[in-house]
Structures are given as structure tokens and as C-alpha cells.
PDB file of C-alpha atoms and ligand atoms in Angstrom:
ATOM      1  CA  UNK I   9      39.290   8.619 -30.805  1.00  0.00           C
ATOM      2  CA  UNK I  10      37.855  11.783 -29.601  1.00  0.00           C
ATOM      3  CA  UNK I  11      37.229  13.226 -25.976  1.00  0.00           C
ATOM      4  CA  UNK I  12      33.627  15.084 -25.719  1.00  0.00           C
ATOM      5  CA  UNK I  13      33.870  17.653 -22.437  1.00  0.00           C
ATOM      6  CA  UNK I  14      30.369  18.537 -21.502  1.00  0.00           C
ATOM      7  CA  UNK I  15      30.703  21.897 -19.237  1.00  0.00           C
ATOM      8  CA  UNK I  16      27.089  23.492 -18.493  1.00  0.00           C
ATOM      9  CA  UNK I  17      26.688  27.364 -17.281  1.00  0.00           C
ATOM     10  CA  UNK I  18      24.307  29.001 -15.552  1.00  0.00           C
ATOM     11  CA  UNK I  19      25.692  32.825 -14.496  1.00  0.00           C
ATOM     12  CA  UNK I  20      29.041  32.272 -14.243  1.00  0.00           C
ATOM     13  CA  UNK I  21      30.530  35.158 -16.272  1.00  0.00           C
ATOM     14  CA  UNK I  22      33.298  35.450 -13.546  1.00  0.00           C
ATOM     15  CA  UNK I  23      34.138  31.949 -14.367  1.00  0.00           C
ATOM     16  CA  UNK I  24      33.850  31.352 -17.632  1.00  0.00           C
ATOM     17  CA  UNK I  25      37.345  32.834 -19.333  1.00  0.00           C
ATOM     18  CA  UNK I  26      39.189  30.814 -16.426  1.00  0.00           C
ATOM     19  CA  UNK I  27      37.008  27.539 -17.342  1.00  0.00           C
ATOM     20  CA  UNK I  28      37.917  27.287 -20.509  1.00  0.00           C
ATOM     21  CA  UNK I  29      41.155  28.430 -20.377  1.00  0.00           C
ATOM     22  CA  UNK I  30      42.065  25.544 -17.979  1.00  0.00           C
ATOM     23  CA  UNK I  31      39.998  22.957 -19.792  1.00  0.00           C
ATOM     24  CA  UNK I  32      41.710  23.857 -23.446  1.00  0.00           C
ATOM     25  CA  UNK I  33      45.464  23.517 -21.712  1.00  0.00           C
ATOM     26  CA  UNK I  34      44.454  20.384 -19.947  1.00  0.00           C
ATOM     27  CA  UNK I  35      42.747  18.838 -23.542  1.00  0.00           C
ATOM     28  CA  UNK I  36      45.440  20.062 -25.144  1.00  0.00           C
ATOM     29  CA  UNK I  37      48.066  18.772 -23.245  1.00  0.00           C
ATOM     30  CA  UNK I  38      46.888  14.558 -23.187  1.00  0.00           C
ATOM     31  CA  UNK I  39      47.663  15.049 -27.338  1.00  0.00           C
ATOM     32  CA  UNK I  40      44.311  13.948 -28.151  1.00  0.00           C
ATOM     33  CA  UNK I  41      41.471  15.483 -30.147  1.00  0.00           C
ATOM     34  CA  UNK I  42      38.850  16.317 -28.513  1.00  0.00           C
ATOM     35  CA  UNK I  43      35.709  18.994 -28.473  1.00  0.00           C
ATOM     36  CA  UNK I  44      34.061  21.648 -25.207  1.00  0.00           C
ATOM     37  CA  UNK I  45      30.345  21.388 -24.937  1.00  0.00           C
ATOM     38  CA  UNK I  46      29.473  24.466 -23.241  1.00  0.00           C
ATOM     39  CA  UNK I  47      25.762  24.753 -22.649  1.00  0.00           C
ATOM     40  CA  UNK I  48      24.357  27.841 -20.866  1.00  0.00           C
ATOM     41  CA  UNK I  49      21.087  26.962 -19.100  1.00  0.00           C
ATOM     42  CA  UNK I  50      19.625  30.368 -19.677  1.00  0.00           C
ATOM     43  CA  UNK I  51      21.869  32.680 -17.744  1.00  0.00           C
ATOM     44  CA  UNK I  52      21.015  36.405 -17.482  1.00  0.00           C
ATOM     45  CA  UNK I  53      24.291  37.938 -17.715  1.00  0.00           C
ATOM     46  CA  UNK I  54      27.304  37.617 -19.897  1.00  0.00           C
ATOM     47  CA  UNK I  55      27.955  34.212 -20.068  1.00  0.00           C
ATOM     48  CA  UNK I  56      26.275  33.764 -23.504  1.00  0.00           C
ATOM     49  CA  UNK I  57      28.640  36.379 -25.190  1.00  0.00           C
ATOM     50  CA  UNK I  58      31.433  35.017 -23.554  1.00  0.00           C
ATOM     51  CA  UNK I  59      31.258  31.303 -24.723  1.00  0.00           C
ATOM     52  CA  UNK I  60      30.390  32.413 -28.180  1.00  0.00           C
ATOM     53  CA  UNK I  61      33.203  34.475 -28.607  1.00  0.00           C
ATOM     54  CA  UNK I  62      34.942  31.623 -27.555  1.00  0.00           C
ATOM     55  CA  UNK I  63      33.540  29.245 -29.494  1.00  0.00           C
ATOM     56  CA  UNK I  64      34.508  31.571 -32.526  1.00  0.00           C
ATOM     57  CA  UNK I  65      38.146  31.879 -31.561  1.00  0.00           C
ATOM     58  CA  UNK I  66      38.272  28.022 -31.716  1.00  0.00           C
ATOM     59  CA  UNK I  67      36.205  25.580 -33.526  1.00  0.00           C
ATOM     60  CA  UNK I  68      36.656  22.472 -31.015  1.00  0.00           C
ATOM     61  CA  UNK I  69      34.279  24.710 -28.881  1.00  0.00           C
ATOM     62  CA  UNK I  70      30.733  24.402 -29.498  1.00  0.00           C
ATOM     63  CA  UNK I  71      28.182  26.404 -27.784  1.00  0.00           C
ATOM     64  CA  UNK I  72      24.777  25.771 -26.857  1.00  0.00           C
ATOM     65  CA  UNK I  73      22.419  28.139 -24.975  1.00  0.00           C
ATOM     66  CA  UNK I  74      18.747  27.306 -23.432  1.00  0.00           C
ATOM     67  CA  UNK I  75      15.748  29.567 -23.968  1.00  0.00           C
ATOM     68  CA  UNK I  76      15.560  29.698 -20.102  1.00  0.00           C
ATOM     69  CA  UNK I  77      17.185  27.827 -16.700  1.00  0.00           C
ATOM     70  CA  UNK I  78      16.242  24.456 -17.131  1.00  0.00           C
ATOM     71  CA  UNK I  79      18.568  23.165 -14.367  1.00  0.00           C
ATOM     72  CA  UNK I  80      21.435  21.266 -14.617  1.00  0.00           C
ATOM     73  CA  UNK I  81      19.950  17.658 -14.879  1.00  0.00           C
ATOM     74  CA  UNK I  82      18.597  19.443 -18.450  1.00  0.00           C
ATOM     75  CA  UNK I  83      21.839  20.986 -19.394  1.00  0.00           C
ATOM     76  CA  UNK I  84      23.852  17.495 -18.653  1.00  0.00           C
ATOM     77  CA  UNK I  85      20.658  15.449 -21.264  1.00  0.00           C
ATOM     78  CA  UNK I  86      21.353  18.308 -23.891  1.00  0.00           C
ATOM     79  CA  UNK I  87      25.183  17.775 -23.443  1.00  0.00           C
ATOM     80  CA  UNK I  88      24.898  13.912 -23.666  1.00  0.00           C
ATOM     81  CA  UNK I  89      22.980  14.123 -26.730  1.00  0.00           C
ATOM     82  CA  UNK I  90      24.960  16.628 -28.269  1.00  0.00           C
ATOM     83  CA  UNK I  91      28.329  15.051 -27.868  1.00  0.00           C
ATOM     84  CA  UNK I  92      29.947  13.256 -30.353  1.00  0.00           C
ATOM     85  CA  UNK I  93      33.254  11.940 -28.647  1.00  0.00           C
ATOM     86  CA  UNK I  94      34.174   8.180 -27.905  1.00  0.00           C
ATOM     87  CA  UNK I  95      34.437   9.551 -24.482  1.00  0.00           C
ATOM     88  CA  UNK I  96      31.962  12.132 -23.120  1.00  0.00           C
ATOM     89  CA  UNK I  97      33.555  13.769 -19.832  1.00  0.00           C
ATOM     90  CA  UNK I  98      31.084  15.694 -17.468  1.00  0.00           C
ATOM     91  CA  UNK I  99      32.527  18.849 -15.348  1.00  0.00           C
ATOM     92  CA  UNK I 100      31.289  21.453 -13.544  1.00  0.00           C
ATOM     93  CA  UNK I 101      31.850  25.165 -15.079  1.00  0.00           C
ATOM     94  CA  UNK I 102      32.907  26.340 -11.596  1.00  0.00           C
ATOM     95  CA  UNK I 103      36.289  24.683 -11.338  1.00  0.00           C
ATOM     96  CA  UNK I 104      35.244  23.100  -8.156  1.00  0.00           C
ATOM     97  CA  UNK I 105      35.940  19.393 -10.094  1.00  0.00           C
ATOM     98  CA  UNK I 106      39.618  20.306 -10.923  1.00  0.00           C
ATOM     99  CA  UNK I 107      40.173  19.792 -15.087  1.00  0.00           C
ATOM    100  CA  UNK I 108      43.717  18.297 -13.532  1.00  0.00           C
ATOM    101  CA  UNK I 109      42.094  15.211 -12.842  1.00  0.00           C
ATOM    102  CA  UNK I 110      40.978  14.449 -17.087  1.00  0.00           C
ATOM    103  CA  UNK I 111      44.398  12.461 -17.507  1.00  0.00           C
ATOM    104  CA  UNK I 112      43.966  10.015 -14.599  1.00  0.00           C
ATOM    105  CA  UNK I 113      40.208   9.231 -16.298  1.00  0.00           C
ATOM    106  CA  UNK I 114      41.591   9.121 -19.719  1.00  0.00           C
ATOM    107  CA  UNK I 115      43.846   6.873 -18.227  1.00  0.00           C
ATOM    108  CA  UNK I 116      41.430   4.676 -16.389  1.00  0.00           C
ATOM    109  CA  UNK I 117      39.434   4.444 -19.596  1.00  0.00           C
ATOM    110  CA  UNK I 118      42.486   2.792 -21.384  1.00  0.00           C
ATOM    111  CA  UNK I 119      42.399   0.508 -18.946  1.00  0.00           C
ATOM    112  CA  UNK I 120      39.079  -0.527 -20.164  1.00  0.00           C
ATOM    113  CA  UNK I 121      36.547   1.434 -17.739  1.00  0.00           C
ATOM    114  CA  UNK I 122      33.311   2.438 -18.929  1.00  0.00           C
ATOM    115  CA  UNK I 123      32.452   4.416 -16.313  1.00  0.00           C
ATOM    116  CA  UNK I 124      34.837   6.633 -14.463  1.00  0.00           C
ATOM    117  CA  UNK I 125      33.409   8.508 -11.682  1.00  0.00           C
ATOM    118  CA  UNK I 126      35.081  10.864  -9.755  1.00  0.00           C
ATOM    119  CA  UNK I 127      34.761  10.692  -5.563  1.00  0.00           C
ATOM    120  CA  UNK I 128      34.629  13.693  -3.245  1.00  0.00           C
ATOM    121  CA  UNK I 129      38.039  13.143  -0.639  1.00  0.00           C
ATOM    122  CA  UNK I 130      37.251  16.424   0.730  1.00  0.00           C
ATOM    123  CA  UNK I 131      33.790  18.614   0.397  1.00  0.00           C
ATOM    124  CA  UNK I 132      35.405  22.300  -0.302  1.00  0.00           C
ATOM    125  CA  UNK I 133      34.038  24.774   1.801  1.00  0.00           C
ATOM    126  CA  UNK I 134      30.659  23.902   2.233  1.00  0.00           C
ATOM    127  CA  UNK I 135      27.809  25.346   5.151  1.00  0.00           C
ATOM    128  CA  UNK I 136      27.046  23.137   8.329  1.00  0.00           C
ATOM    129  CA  UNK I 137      23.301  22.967   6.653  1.00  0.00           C
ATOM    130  CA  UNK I 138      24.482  22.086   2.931  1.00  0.00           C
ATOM    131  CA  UNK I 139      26.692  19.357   4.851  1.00  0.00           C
ATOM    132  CA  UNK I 140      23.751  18.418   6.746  1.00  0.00           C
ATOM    133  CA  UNK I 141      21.414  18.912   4.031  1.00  0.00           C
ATOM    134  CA  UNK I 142      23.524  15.977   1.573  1.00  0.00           C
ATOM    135  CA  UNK I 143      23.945  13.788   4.893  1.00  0.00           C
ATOM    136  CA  UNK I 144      19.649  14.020   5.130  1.00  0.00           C
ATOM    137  CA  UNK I 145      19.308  13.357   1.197  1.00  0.00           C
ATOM    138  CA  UNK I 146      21.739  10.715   0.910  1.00  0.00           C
ATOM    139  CA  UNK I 147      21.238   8.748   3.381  1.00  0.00           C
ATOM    140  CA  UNK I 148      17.459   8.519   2.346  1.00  0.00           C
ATOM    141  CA  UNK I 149      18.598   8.025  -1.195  1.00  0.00           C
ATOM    142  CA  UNK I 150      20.055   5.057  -0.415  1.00  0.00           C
ATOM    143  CA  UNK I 151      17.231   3.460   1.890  1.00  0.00           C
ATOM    144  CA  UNK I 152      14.754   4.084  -0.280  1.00  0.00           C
ATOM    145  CA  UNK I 153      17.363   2.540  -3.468  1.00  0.00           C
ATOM    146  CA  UNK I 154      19.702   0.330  -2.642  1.00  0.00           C
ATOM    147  CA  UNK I 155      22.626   3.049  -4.349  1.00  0.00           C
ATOM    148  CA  UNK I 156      25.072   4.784  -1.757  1.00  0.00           C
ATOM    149  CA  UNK I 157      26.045   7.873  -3.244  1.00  0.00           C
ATOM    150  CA  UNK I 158      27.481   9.442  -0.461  1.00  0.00           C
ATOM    151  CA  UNK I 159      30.431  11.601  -1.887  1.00  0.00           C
ATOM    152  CA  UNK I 160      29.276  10.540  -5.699  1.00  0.00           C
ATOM    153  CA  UNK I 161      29.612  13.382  -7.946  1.00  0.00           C
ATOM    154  CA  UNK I 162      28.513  14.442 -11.545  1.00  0.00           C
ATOM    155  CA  UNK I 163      31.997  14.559 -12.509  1.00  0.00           C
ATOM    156  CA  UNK I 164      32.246  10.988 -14.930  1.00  0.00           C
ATOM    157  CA  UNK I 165      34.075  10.091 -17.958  1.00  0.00           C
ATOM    158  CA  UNK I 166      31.569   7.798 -19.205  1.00  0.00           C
ATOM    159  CA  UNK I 167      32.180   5.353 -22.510  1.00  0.00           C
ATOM    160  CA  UNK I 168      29.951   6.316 -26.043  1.00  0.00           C
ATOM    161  CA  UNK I 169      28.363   2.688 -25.118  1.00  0.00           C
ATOM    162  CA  UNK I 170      27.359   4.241 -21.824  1.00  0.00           C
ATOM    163  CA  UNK I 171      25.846   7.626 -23.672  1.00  0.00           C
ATOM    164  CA  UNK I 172      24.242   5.427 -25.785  1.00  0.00           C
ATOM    165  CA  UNK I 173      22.673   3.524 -23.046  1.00  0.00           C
ATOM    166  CA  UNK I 174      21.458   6.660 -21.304  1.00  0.00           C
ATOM    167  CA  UNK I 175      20.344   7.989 -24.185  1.00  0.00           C
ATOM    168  CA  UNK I 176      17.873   5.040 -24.904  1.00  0.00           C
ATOM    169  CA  UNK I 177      16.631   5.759 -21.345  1.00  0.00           C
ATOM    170  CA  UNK I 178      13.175   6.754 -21.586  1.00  0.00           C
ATOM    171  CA  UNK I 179      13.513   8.902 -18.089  1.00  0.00           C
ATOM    172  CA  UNK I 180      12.510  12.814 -18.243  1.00  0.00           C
ATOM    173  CA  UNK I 181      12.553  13.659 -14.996  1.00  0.00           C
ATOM    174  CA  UNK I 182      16.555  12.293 -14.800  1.00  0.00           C
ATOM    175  CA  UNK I 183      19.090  12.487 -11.917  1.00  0.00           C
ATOM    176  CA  UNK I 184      22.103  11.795 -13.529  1.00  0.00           C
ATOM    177  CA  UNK I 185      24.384  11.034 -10.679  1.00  0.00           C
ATOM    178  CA  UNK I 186      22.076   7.757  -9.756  1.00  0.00           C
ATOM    179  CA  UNK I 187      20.835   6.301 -13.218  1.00  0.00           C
ATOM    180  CA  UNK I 188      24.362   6.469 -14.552  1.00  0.00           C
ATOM    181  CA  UNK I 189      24.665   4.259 -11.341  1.00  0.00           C
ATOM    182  CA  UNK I 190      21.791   2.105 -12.447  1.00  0.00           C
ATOM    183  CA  UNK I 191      23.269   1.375 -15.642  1.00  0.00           C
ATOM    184  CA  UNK I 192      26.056  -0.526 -14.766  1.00  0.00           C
ATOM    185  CA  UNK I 193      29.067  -1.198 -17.072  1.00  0.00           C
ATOM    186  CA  UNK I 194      32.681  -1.549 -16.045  1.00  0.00           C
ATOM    187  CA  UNK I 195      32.986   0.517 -13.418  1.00  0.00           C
ATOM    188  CA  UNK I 196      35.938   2.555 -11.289  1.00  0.00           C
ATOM    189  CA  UNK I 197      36.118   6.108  -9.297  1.00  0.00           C
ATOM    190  CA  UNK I 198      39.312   8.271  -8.602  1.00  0.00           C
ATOM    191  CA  UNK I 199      38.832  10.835  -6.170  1.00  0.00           C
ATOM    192  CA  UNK I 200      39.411  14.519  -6.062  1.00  0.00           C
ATOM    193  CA  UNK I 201      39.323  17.382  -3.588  1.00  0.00           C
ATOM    194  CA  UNK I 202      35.889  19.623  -4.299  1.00  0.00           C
ATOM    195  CA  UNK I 203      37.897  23.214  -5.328  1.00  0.00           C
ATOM    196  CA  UNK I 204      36.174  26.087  -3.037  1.00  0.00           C
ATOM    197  CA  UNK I 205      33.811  28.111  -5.657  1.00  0.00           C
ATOM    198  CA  UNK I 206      35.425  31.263  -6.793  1.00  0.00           C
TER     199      UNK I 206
HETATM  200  N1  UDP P 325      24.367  25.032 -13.259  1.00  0.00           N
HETATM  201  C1  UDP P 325      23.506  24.942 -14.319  1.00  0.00           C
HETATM  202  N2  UDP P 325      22.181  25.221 -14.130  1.00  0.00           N
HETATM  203  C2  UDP P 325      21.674  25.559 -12.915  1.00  0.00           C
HETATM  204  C3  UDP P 325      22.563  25.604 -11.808  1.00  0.00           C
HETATM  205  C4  UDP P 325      23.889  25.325 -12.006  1.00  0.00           C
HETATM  206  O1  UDP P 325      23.931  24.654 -15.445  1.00  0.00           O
HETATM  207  O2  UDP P 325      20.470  25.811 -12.833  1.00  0.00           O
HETATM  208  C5  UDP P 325      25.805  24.754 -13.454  1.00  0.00           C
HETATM  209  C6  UDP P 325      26.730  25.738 -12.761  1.00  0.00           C
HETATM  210  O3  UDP P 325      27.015  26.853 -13.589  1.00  0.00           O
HETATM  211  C7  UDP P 325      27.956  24.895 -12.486  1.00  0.00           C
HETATM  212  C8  UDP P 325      27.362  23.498 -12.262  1.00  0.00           C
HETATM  213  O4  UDP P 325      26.078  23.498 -12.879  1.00  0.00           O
HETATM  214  O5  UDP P 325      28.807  24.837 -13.609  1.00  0.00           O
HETATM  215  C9  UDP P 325      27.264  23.161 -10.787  1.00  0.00           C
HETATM  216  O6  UDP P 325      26.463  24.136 -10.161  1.00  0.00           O
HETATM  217  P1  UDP P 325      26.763  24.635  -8.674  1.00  0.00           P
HETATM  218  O7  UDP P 325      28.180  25.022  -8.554  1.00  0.00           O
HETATM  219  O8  UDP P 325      25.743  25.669  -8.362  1.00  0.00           O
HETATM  220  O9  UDP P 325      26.441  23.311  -7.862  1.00  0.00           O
HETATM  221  P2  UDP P 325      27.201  22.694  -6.586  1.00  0.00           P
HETATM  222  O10 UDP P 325      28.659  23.019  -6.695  1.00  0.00           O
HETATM  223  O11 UDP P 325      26.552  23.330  -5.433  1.00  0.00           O
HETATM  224  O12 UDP P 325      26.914  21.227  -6.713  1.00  0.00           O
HETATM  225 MG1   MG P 326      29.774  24.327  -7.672  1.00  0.00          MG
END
């Protein structure tokens, strides 16, 4: 059984060292074998050198970089159909979904969830128009739907059946927080605190 951990990165040299370094002791740690997806969705600074010299220090970290910013909708596709774990984890390369909470999805997942989908208790530090901004989108999302996804975020474990799934989607234009929704499967959340961005 292997754990795929999709990561993308768009400009976040800063970041990146303390990323990975967090990820790898977290992976590490739940005795499993697993393998880092790190896409970089065409940054212009050093994020590219950084995650290949990382990938070259350790071989459970592969590296993928776009030819330009394709957003990270694009970056999470590429990362689903790259991955080749029985689990495929989604997180954020900004630390702001805490790598602490991979043991309580791994555990949820033994339990027999396909989907694990992690819930926003608390929103970080975040603008009065960003707040407002989600409120505005969200609640219009789910009007318009039928799918609440207030305090939803991108960070999932999702099953290979579930990859699969989404992979036989034939959506381009995807937004992955609301057809991995749509898909439906055995489904639970756990929630974490959004980090503040560093
Ligand atoms: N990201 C990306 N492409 C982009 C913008 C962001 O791959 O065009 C990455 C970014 O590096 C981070 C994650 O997606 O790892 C979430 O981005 P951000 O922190 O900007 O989003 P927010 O926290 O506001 O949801
Ligand atoms: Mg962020």
C-alpha cells in the first residue's frame, strides 16, 4: 500500500525547504511507503531548483514543473494523473493545511473512507473582503448546485477508486473541491485550523 502526496507550487521558494521537510517527517513517521508529488505551476523564482534538488537527494520525491502558471485546478489534474499511490493525499505547499493532520486521514481511510476531506474549524488570518468574498461565492455555489461547501477545502485523502473515477471525468474546465463532491463514494471530513501563510 502506498500513500501518493500531491503538493503543487507556484512561487513559494520561502516555503518550499520547510514543506517538504515537514511532509517527509510526517510520511515518514506513519511507517508507510509512500511518494511527494511536487508540481510547480510555472513559478518565476527558485522554486524549480529547489524541488529538484530535492527530488535528487531522495527518490520518493518526484518533481514536475509546468511550461507556465496554469493555476492550481491544473496542477491538482497533473498531480492526480501522475500519482501512483493507493491513496493520493492533496495539500497545499504553504503549510496553511497542517501535514499533522495525514495520520488522522490515513486513519479514517482504514476505516474504510474513500473520501476524506478535511473542514476549515477556523479560517487563518484572512481579509474582511476574502471572508466576504467566500461568503458571496459559496453561498451562490450552493443555490445554483445543490453542494454546500462552505468551509470545504482542497485538502482530501481520496481512495485510487476515487482517482480513477475523476480521472474518467471528461471535465477540462475542473473545480476540484465540488466534482470530488459530485462523485460520491464513502464519505467523512476531519477538520483542521487553516495555518496563517508564512
Ligand atoms: N498555487 C498554484 N498555482 C497558482 C496559485 C497557487 O499551484 O496559480 C499553489 C500555491 O503555491 C499553494 C496552493 O496552490 O501551495 C494554494 O495557494 P494559495 O495559498 O495562494 O491559496 P489560498 O490559501 O488562498 O487558498
Ligand atoms: Mg494558502
Amino acid at each position: 500500500m502506498q500513500i501518493s502526496l500531491i503538493i503543487p507550487f507556484y512561487n513559494e521558494e520561502e516555503q518550499i525547504p520547510l514543506t517538504i521537510a515537514a511532509c517527509v517527517g510526517v510520511l515518514d513517521n506513519t511507517g508507510r511507503s509512500w511518494e511527494i508529488i511536487a508540481i510547480d505551476d510555472g513559478s518565476t523564482d527558485n522554486s524549480w531548483q529547489l524541488l529538484y534538488s530535492a527530488a535528487e537527494k531522495d527518490n520518493r520525491i518526484r518533481v514536475f514543473r509546468f511550461s507556465r502558471n496554469f493555476g492550481k485546478e491544473a496542477a491538482i489534474c497533473a498531480g492526480l494523473d501522475l500519482a501512483a499511490g493507493d491513496a493520493v493525499i492533496l495539500i497545499d505547499g504553504d503549510l496553511q493545511h497542517p501535514p499533522a493532520s495525514i495520520p488522522e486521514m490515513l486513519d479514517l481511510w482504514d476505516q474504510g473512507y474513500e473520501v476524506v476531506e478535511g473542514k476549515k474549524s477556523a479560517r487563518g488570518r484572512e481579509s474582511f473582503f476574502s471572508r466576504l468574498n467566500a461568503r458571496i461565492f459559496y453561498g451562490s455555489f450552493r443555490r445554483l448546485s445543490g453542494y454546500d461547501l462552505t468551509d470545504a477545502s482542497d485538502f482530501k485523502l481520496l481512495d485510487r477508486k476515487v482517482v480513477d473515477a475523476w480521472r474518467d471525468l471528461p471535465e477540462h474546465n475542473t473545480f476540484f473541491r465540488a466534482l470530488s463532491l459530485w462523485l460520491g463514494f464513502k464519505r467523512t471530513t476531519f477538520s483542521f485550523d487553516v495555518g496563517n501563510r508564512e
